[in-house]
Amino acid sequence: MFQKIEAKVLGVFMATEKGSFITEERAEVQVEFGGIPGDLHFGLTKKAGEREPMYEKGTEIFNRRQISIVSAEECAEVAQLLKIEEVRPEWLGANLIVEGIDNFTLLKEGSRIVFPSGAALLCEGANHPCIHPGKVIQSQYPEKKIAGKFVKMAYDRRGIVCVVEKPGIIKKGDKAVIHSYEHFKGKVELSN
Amino acid sequence: MFQKIEAKVLGVFMATEKGSFITEERAEVQVEFGGIPGDLHFGLTKKAGEREPMYEKGTEIFNRRQISIVSAEECAEVAQLLKIEEVRPEWLGANLIVEGIDNFTLLKEGSRIVFPSGAALLCEGANHPCIHPGKVIQSQYPEKKIAGKFVKMAYDRRGIVCVVEKPGIIKKGDKAVIHSYEHFKGKVELSN
């Protein structure tokens, strides 16, 4: 039911500046139930926004977007598609950047990422690109037209969002084990 | 990104008897962050068990299995496959039984089920059949051989597990709106 894949943590990040989703690198982060204390997205609950159109804006709802992770491979692909040198995890507001997983954004919901400290994250699914990081990338490359292209190019390369399943420390350089959840297609068909 | 489907709540249930996962019908249940207070599966955290082989048994982890839902259509299919009259939601330990959604178990993770009170559940994915409900069904039909067949026949018909996204009341007879999450396959391919 689970397949194990090794991944390397290339960097860990937090967003601590009021009014900005841009993250800054740290040597390590402590994760608790709810996310990374002090980070913009920390909390077991959050206020509903544009990503939750079924709720009135500002409604208190469970926070399934506690931690966001991107992959080095997909950031490089987005940079290539945008014809720029790099797309940095900070510009995307990512909390982690990992390396070593093909099509990381497509990691099946229910997969777990387990770190050496025992900390573990539960994959809640793909993060959907929105315009805001496109504007940040644009500001880094003012001579190019990027902002409008970002959403399309980053689709299915924007990484995943996670819930903290087990508290602990996540460090730059950690070797994480991804327990990749594979849905077994074994449904017995009805005969009539 | 979300498609709306209407579903009817045919029944709501709780497991309150110590040592048993079998649920009992109620007229309504109050859901809070963490599930249904007083129910066997209530809690923002739970102890890791057989379904979480990446953790030592008993480890405190986030509870993604707060509420389980089955569909009337799939329960009828399982009964047909097992050649018995019915499979009751209580025997499966379900908290809700709904009607009106094709292939309910395959509802995409990230879908929401919103009830008239404002209560809402977040789909965490398919529930995987284990042997225990098979034994309960067997006890109802002692003349048949069922227990060993249940897991196979119930695969992809066992319903889903959910996290409470917004507290409120869920009542028998409620018309719920399912905001079915559709993953848009719009990835731009790299040209080289």
Short mmCIF file of C-alpha atoms in Angstrom, two decimals:
data_model
loop_
_atom_site.label_atom_id
_atom_site.label_comp_id
_atom_site.label_asym_id
_atom_site.label_seq_id
_atom_site.Cartn_x
_atom_site.Cartn_y
_atom_site.Cartn_z
CA MET A 1 0.00 0.00 0.00
CA PHE A 2 2.98 2.27 0.67
CA GLN A 3 6.13 2.48 -1.42
CA LYS A 4 9.22 4.05 0.16
CA ILE A 5 11.22 6.73 -1.67
CA GLU A 6 14.17 8.65 -0.26
CA ALA A 7 14.27 12.43 -0.65
CA LYS A 8 16.75 15.04 0.50
CA VAL A 9 15.75 18.27 2.22
CA LEU A 10 17.68 21.00 0.39
CA GLY A 11 16.31 23.83 2.51
CA VAL A 12 13.78 24.82 5.18
CA PHE A 13 12.02 28.19 5.29
CA MET A 14 9.59 30.34 7.29
CA ALA A 15 7.43 33.37 6.49
CA THR A 16 7.61 35.65 9.51
CA GLU A 17 7.26 39.12 8.00
CA LYS A 18 3.79 40.58 8.44
CA GLY A 19 1.92 41.01 5.18
CA SER A 20 4.26 38.84 3.10
CA PHE A 21 4.12 35.19 2.09
CA ILE A 22 7.78 35.21 1.02
CA THR A 23 9.80 32.79 3.16
CA GLU A 24 13.33 33.05 4.56
CA GLU A 25 15.78 30.21 4.98
CA ARG A 26 16.48 28.64 8.37
CA ALA A 27 18.91 25.92 9.43
CA GLU A 28 15.98 23.99 10.90
CA VAL A 29 12.32 24.35 11.84
CA GLN A 30 10.32 22.85 14.68
CA VAL A 31 6.99 21.52 13.52
CA GLU A 32 4.01 21.12 15.85
CA PHE A 33 0.44 20.02 15.22
CA GLY A 34 -0.75 22.96 13.10
CA GLY A 35 2.52 23.68 11.28
CA ILE A 36 5.61 25.74 12.11
CA PRO A 37 4.96 28.08 15.08
CA GLY A 38 5.65 31.66 13.98
CA ASP A 39 5.11 30.89 10.29
CA LEU A 40 2.41 32.67 8.28
CA HIS A 41 0.48 29.44 7.71
CA PHE A 42 0.70 28.08 11.27
CA GLY A 43 -2.55 27.01 12.93
CA LEU A 44 -4.90 24.07 13.28
CA THR A 45 -7.52 26.43 11.87
CA LYS A 46 -7.32 29.26 9.32
CA LYS A 47 -9.61 31.82 7.79
CA ALA A 48 -11.32 30.72 4.58
CA GLY A 49 -10.10 32.56 1.51
CA GLU A 50 -10.10 32.34 -2.27
CA ARG A 51 -9.06 28.69 -2.23
CA GLU A 52 -12.19 27.71 -0.29
CA PRO A 53 -15.04 29.17 -2.37
CA MET A 54 -17.63 27.08 -0.50
CA TYR A 55 -17.21 29.25 2.61
CA GLU A 56 -17.81 32.88 3.31
CA LYS A 57 -14.44 34.66 3.34
CA GLY A 58 -13.01 34.78 6.86
CA THR A 59 -14.90 31.73 8.19
CA GLU A 60 -12.82 29.71 10.64
CA ILE A 61 -12.04 26.36 9.05
CA PHE A 62 -9.57 23.52 9.57
CA ASN A 63 -6.16 24.36 8.11
CA ARG A 64 -5.12 21.76 5.54
CA ARG A 65 -2.42 24.10 4.17
CA GLN A 66 -0.10 24.08 7.21
CA ILE A 67 3.15 23.46 5.35
CA SER A 68 4.02 23.76 1.67
CA ILE A 69 6.78 21.84 -0.07
CA VAL A 70 8.29 22.25 -3.52
CA SER A 71 10.85 20.12 -5.34
CA ALA A 72 14.12 21.26 -6.84
CA GLU A 73 13.34 19.37 -10.04
CA GLU A 74 9.98 21.09 -10.56
CA CYS A 75 11.33 24.55 -9.65
CA ALA A 76 13.97 24.03 -12.35
CA GLU A 77 11.27 23.02 -14.84
CA VAL A 78 9.20 26.13 -14.08
CA ALA A 79 12.33 28.28 -14.51
CA GLN A 80 12.99 26.60 -17.86
CA LEU A 81 9.42 27.17 -19.01
CA LEU A 82 9.58 30.82 -17.92
CA LYS A 83 13.02 31.13 -19.58
CA ILE A 84 14.66 32.43 -16.41
CA GLU A 85 17.68 31.29 -14.45
CA GLU A 86 15.91 30.06 -11.34
CA VAL A 87 12.71 29.94 -9.32
CA ARG A 88 13.59 30.11 -5.65
CA PRO A 89 11.45 28.38 -3.00
CA GLU A 90 11.30 31.65 -1.01
CA TRP A 91 9.49 33.38 -3.89
CA LEU A 92 6.84 30.66 -3.81
CA GLY A 93 6.42 30.94 -0.06
CA ALA A 94 7.56 27.32 0.33
CA ASN A 95 8.52 25.93 3.74
CA LEU A 96 10.63 23.09 2.34
CA ILE A 97 12.43 22.25 -0.85
CA VAL A 98 13.18 18.60 -1.47
CA GLU A 99 15.07 16.68 -4.14
CA GLY A 100 14.79 13.16 -5.48
CA ILE A 101 11.11 12.56 -6.31
CA ASP A 102 9.75 12.44 -9.85
CA ASN A 103 6.59 14.49 -10.39
CA PHE A 104 6.58 15.54 -6.75
CA THR A 105 3.41 17.61 -7.13
CA LEU A 106 1.52 14.46 -8.11
CA LEU A 107 2.39 12.69 -4.85
CA LYS A 108 -0.82 10.92 -3.86
CA GLU A 109 -2.82 12.37 -0.99
CA GLY A 110 -2.34 10.22 2.09
CA SER A 111 1.40 9.85 1.45
CA ARG A 112 3.67 10.59 4.41
CA ILE A 113 7.03 12.33 4.56
CA VAL A 114 9.00 11.14 7.57
CA PHE A 115 12.14 12.97 8.78
CA PRO A 116 15.08 11.64 10.85
CA SER A 117 13.85 13.41 14.04
CA GLY A 118 10.55 11.52 13.79
CA ALA A 119 8.67 14.56 12.49
CA ALA A 120 6.20 13.58 9.78
CA LEU A 121 3.96 15.38 7.30
CA LEU A 122 0.76 14.11 5.70
CA CYS A 123 0.29 15.00 2.02
CA GLU A 124 -3.00 16.83 1.43
CA GLY A 125 -2.45 17.18 -2.30
CA ALA A 126 -1.21 19.52 -4.99
CA ASN A 127 -0.78 23.20 -4.31
CA HIS A 128 -2.40 25.25 -7.02
CA PRO A 129 -0.47 28.10 -8.53
CA CYS A 130 -1.95 31.54 -8.01
CA ILE A 131 -0.81 34.86 -9.41
CA HIS A 132 1.02 36.18 -6.33
CA PRO A 133 4.30 34.22 -6.66
CA GLY A 134 4.28 35.13 -10.35
CA LYS A 135 4.44 38.77 -9.33
CA VAL A 136 7.33 38.09 -6.95
CA ILE A 137 9.27 36.26 -9.68
CA GLN A 138 8.44 39.12 -12.05
CA SER A 139 10.01 41.59 -9.60
CA GLN A 140 13.25 39.57 -9.78
CA TYR A 141 13.31 39.70 -13.57
CA PRO A 142 11.80 43.12 -14.39
CA GLU A 143 12.97 42.92 -18.02
CA LYS A 144 10.86 39.80 -18.76
CA LYS A 145 7.13 39.17 -18.94
CA ILE A 146 6.54 36.47 -16.35
CA ALA A 147 3.70 37.23 -13.96
CA GLY A 148 0.91 36.26 -16.35
CA LYS A 149 2.59 33.04 -17.42
CA PHE A 150 3.42 31.68 -13.99
CA VAL A 151 0.08 30.05 -13.17
CA LYS A 152 -0.02 28.06 -16.41
CA MET A 153 3.64 27.03 -16.34
CA ALA A 154 3.62 26.12 -12.66
CA TYR A 155 0.55 23.94 -12.95
CA ASP A 156 1.34 20.48 -11.50
CA ARG A 157 4.84 21.73 -10.63
CA ARG A 158 3.88 23.90 -7.66
CA GLY A 159 4.48 21.25 -5.02
CA ILE A 160 2.14 20.06 -2.30
CA VAL A 161 0.48 21.19 0.90
CA CYS A 162 0.73 19.15 4.08
CA VAL A 163 -0.66 18.75 7.55
CA VAL A 164 1.71 17.93 10.42
CA GLU A 165 1.04 14.35 11.42
CA LYS A 166 3.83 14.06 14.00
CA PRO A 167 5.77 16.92 15.62
CA GLY A 168 9.56 17.17 15.51
CA ILE A 169 12.46 19.00 13.89
CA ILE A 170 13.13 19.27 10.16
CA LYS A 171 16.67 20.27 9.16
CA LYS A 172 18.37 21.35 5.99
CA GLY A 173 20.22 18.27 4.71
CA ASP A 174 17.80 15.76 6.26
CA LYS A 175 17.24 12.54 4.38
CA ALA A 176 13.50 12.03 4.47
CA VAL A 177 11.59 8.85 3.67
CA ILE A 178 8.47 9.35 1.61
CA HIS A 179 5.89 6.64 2.20
CA SER A 180 4.17 7.09 -1.13
CA TYR A 181 0.60 5.99 -0.96
CA GLU A 182 -0.49 3.89 -3.89
CA HIS A 183 -4.15 3.35 -4.41
CA PHE A 184 -4.61 -0.32 -5.21
CA LYS A 185 -7.01 -0.71 -8.11
CA GLY A 186 -8.53 -3.97 -7.14
CA LYS A 187 -12.26 -3.32 -7.30
CA VAL A 188 -14.37 -6.41 -7.97
CA GLU A 189 -16.92 -5.63 -10.68
CA LEU A 190 -20.59 -6.39 -10.25
CA SER A 191 -21.67 -9.12 -12.65
CA ASN A 192 -25.00 -7.55 -13.56
CA MET B 1 -12.13 23.44 -9.91
CA PHE B 2 -15.13 22.29 -7.84
CA GLN B 3 -18.24 20.63 -9.22
CA LYS B 4 -21.36 20.64 -7.03
CA ILE B 5 -23.36 17.46 -6.45
CA GLU B 6 -26.33 17.09 -4.12
CA ALA B 7 -26.44 14.17 -1.72
CA LYS B 8 -28.95 13.14 0.92
CA VAL B 9 -28.00 12.10 4.44
CA LEU B 10 -29.92 8.86 5.07
CA GLY B 11 -28.59 8.41 8.59
CA VAL B 12 -26.10 9.61 11.20
CA PHE B 13 -24.39 7.34 13.71
CA MET B 14 -22.00 7.25 16.67
CA ALA B 15 -19.84 4.58 18.29
CA THR B 16 -20.07 5.11 22.04
CA GLU B 17 -19.72 1.59 23.43
CA LYS B 18 -16.27 0.89 24.83
CA GLY B 19 -14.34 -1.71 22.86
CA SER B 20 -16.65 -1.67 19.83
CA PHE B 21 -16.49 0.17 16.53
CA ILE B 22 -20.14 -0.62 15.76
CA THR B 23 -22.15 2.59 15.50
CA GLU B 24 -25.71 3.38 16.62
CA GLU B 25 -28.15 5.67 14.86
CA ARG B 26 -28.87 9.17 16.13
CA ALA B 27 -31.31 11.84 14.89
CA GLU B 28 -28.39 14.26 14.59
CA VAL B 29 -24.74 14.69 15.57
CA GLN B 30 -22.79 17.79 16.53
CA VAL B 31 -19.41 17.91 14.80
CA GLU B 32 -16.48 19.86 16.21
CA PHE B 33 -12.88 20.21 15.02
CA GLY B 34 -11.67 16.64 15.64
CA GLY B 35 -14.93 14.84 14.85
CA ILE B 36 -18.04 13.95 16.84
CA PRO B 37 -17.45 14.43 20.59
CA GLY B 38 -18.14 11.14 22.37
CA ASP B 39 -17.55 9.05 19.24
CA LEU B 40 -14.84 6.37 19.12
CA HIS B 41 -12.87 8.26 16.45
CA PHE B 42 -13.13 11.74 17.98
CA GLY B 43 -9.90 13.67 18.42
CA LEU B 44 -7.53 16.01 16.62
CA THR B 45 -4.92 13.36 17.34
CA LYS B 46 -5.10 9.58 17.57
CA LYS B 47 -2.79 6.68 18.36
CA ALA B 48 -1.05 5.19 15.33
CA GLY B 49 -2.24 1.71 14.48
CA GLU B 50 -2.18 -0.83 11.66
CA ARG B 51 -3.19 1.74 9.07
CA GLU B 52 -0.08 3.84 9.78
CA PRO B 53 2.79 1.36 9.42
CA MET B 54 5.37 4.17 9.28
CA TYR B 55 4.88 4.87 13.01
CA GLU B 56 5.45 2.79 16.09
CA LYS B 57 2.08 1.55 17.33
CA GLY B 58 0.59 3.96 19.85
CA THR B 59 2.47 7.08 18.65
CA GLU B 60 0.37 10.23 18.90
CA ILE B 61 -0.36 11.44 15.38
CA PHE B 62 -2.82 13.79 13.69
CA ASN B 63 -6.22 12.14 13.20
CA ARG B 64 -7.22 12.13 9.55
CA ARG B 65 -9.89 9.49 10.21
CA GLN B 66 -12.26 11.65 12.29
CA ILE B 67 -15.47 10.74 10.52
CA SER B 68 -16.30 7.92 8.12
CA ILE B 69 -19.03 8.00 5.50
CA VAL B 70 -20.49 5.26 3.36
CA SER B 71 -23.00 5.44 0.51
CA ALA B 72 -26.26 3.56 0.23
CA GLU B 73 -25.42 2.62 -3.35
CA GLU B 74 -22.06 1.06 -2.45
CA CYS B 75 -23.44 -0.73 0.63
CA ALA B 76 -26.05 -2.30 -1.68
CA GLU B 77 -23.31 -3.36 -4.10
CA VAL B 78 -21.28 -4.99 -1.32
CA ALA B 79 -24.41 -6.83 -0.15
CA GLN B 80 -25.03 -8.02 -3.71
CA LEU B 81 -21.44 -9.23 -4.06
CA LEU B 82 -21.64 -11.02 -0.70
CA LYS B 83 -25.06 -12.45 -1.69
CA ILE B 84 -26.75 -11.12 1.42
CA GLU B 85 -29.80 -8.93 1.95
CA GLU B 86 -28.05 -5.84 3.28
CA VAL B 87 -24.88 -4.31 4.67
CA ARG B 88 -25.81 -1.82 7.35
CA PRO B 89 -23.69 1.29 8.02
CA GLU B 90 -23.61 0.43 11.74
CA TRP B 91 -21.77 -2.84 10.98
CA LEU B 92 -19.09 -0.87 9.14
CA GLY B 93 -18.73 1.63 11.98
CA ALA B 94 -19.85 4.44 9.65
CA ASN B 95 -20.84 7.84 11.06
CA LEU B 96 -22.90 8.82 8.02
CA ILE B 97 -24.66 7.13 5.16
CA VAL B 98 -25.37 9.25 2.11
CA GLU B 99 -27.22 8.70 -1.15
CA GLY B 100 -26.90 10.21 -4.59
CA ILE B 101 -23.21 10.06 -5.56
CA ASP B 102 -21.80 7.64 -8.12
CA ASN B 103 -18.65 5.82 -6.99
CA PHE B 104 -18.70 7.68 -3.68
CA THR B 105 -15.52 5.97 -2.42
CA LEU B 106 -13.60 7.50 -5.33
CA LEU B 107 -14.51 11.06 -4.32
CA LYS B 108 -11.31 13.03 -4.82
CA GLU B 109 -9.34 14.05 -1.75
CA GLY B 110 -9.86 17.77 -1.12
CA SER B 111 -13.59 17.53 -1.89
CA ARG B 112 -15.90 19.11 0.68
CA ILE B 113 -19.28 17.98 1.99
CA VAL B 114 -21.29 20.95 3.22
CA PHE B 115 -24.45 20.51 5.33
CA PRO B 116 -27.41 22.89 5.79
CA SER B 117 -26.24 23.94 9.30
CA GLY B 118 -22.93 25.10 7.82
CA ALA B 119 -21.03 22.06 9.11
CA ALA B 120 -18.53 20.82 6.54
CA LEU B 121 -16.26 17.81 6.12
CA LEU B 122 -13.03 17.57 4.15
CA CYS B 123 -12.50 14.33 2.20
CA GLU B 124 -9.22 12.65 3.13
CA GLY B 125 -9.73 9.74 0.75
CA ALA B 126 -10.93 6.17 0.52
CA ASN B 127 -11.42 4.07 3.58
CA HIS B 128 -9.75 0.70 3.17
CA PRO B 129 -11.71 -2.36 4.11
CA CYS B 130 -10.26 -4.43 6.95
CA ILE B 131 -11.39 -7.77 8.31
CA HIS B 132 -13.29 -6.52 11.38
CA PRO B 133 -16.54 -5.37 9.72
CA GLY B 134 -16.46 -8.63 7.75
CA LYS B 135 -16.68 -10.48 11.05
CA VAL B 136 -19.60 -8.31 12.20
CA ILE B 137 -21.47 -8.99 8.95
CA GLN B 138 -20.64 -12.68 9.34
CA SER B 139 -22.26 -12.67 12.80
CA GLN B 140 -25.47 -11.40 11.19
CA TYR B 141 -25.50 -14.19 8.61
CA PRO B 142 -24.00 -17.16 10.48
CA GLU B 143 -25.14 -19.61 7.79
CA LYS B 144 -23.01 -17.96 5.08
CA LYS B 145 -19.27 -17.62 4.54
CA ILE B 146 -18.67 -13.88 4.46
CA ALA B 147 -15.86 -12.71 6.73
CA GLY B 148 -13.03 -13.71 4.41
CA LYS B 149 -14.69 -12.20 1.32
CA PHE B 150 -15.55 -8.81 2.76
CA VAL B 151 -12.20 -7.07 2.23
CA LYS B 152 -12.05 -7.96 -1.47
CA MET B 153 -15.71 -7.22 -2.20
CA ALA B 154 -15.73 -3.94 -0.26
CA TYR B 155 -12.64 -2.60 -1.97
CA ASP B 156 -13.42 0.85 -3.42
CA ARG B 157 -16.93 0.56 -1.97
CA ARG B 158 -16.04 1.16 1.67
CA GLY B 159 -16.66 4.91 1.62
CA ILE B 160 -14.34 7.70 2.73
CA VAL B 161 -12.73 9.18 5.81
CA CYS B 162 -13.00 12.88 6.59
CA VAL B 163 -11.66 15.64 8.76
CA VAL B 164 -14.06 18.24 10.16
CA GLU B 165 -13.39 21.48 8.32
CA LYS B 166 -16.22 23.50 9.88
CA PRO B 167 -18.20 22.64 13.03
CA GLY B 168 -21.99 22.37 13.07
CA ILE B 169 -24.88 19.90 13.19
CA ILE B 170 -25.50 17.05 10.76
CA LYS B 171 -29.02 15.62 10.72
CA LYS B 172 -30.71 12.60 9.23
CA GLY B 173 -32.51 13.85 6.12
CA ASP B 174 -30.09 16.73 5.47
CA LYS B 175 -29.51 17.65 1.85
CA ALA B 176 -25.75 18.10 1.60
CA VAL B 177 -23.81 19.77 -1.19
CA ILE B 178 -20.66 17.97 -2.23
CA HIS B 179 -18.07 20.30 -3.70
CA SER B 180 -16.32 17.61 -5.69
CA TYR B 181 -12.74 18.54 -6.31
CA GLU B 182 -11.60 17.94 -9.86
CA HIS B 183 -7.92 17.96 -10.54
CA PHE B 184 -7.45 19.98 -13.71
CA LYS B 185 -5.00 18.20 -15.99
CA GLY B 186 -3.47 21.19 -17.62
CA LYS B 187 0.25 20.63 -17.21
CA VAL B 188 2.40 22.35 -19.84
CA GLU B 189 4.97 19.89 -21.17
CA LEU B 190 8.65 20.75 -21.38
CA SER B 191 9.76 20.96 -24.98
CA ASN B 192 13.08 19.21 -24.45
#
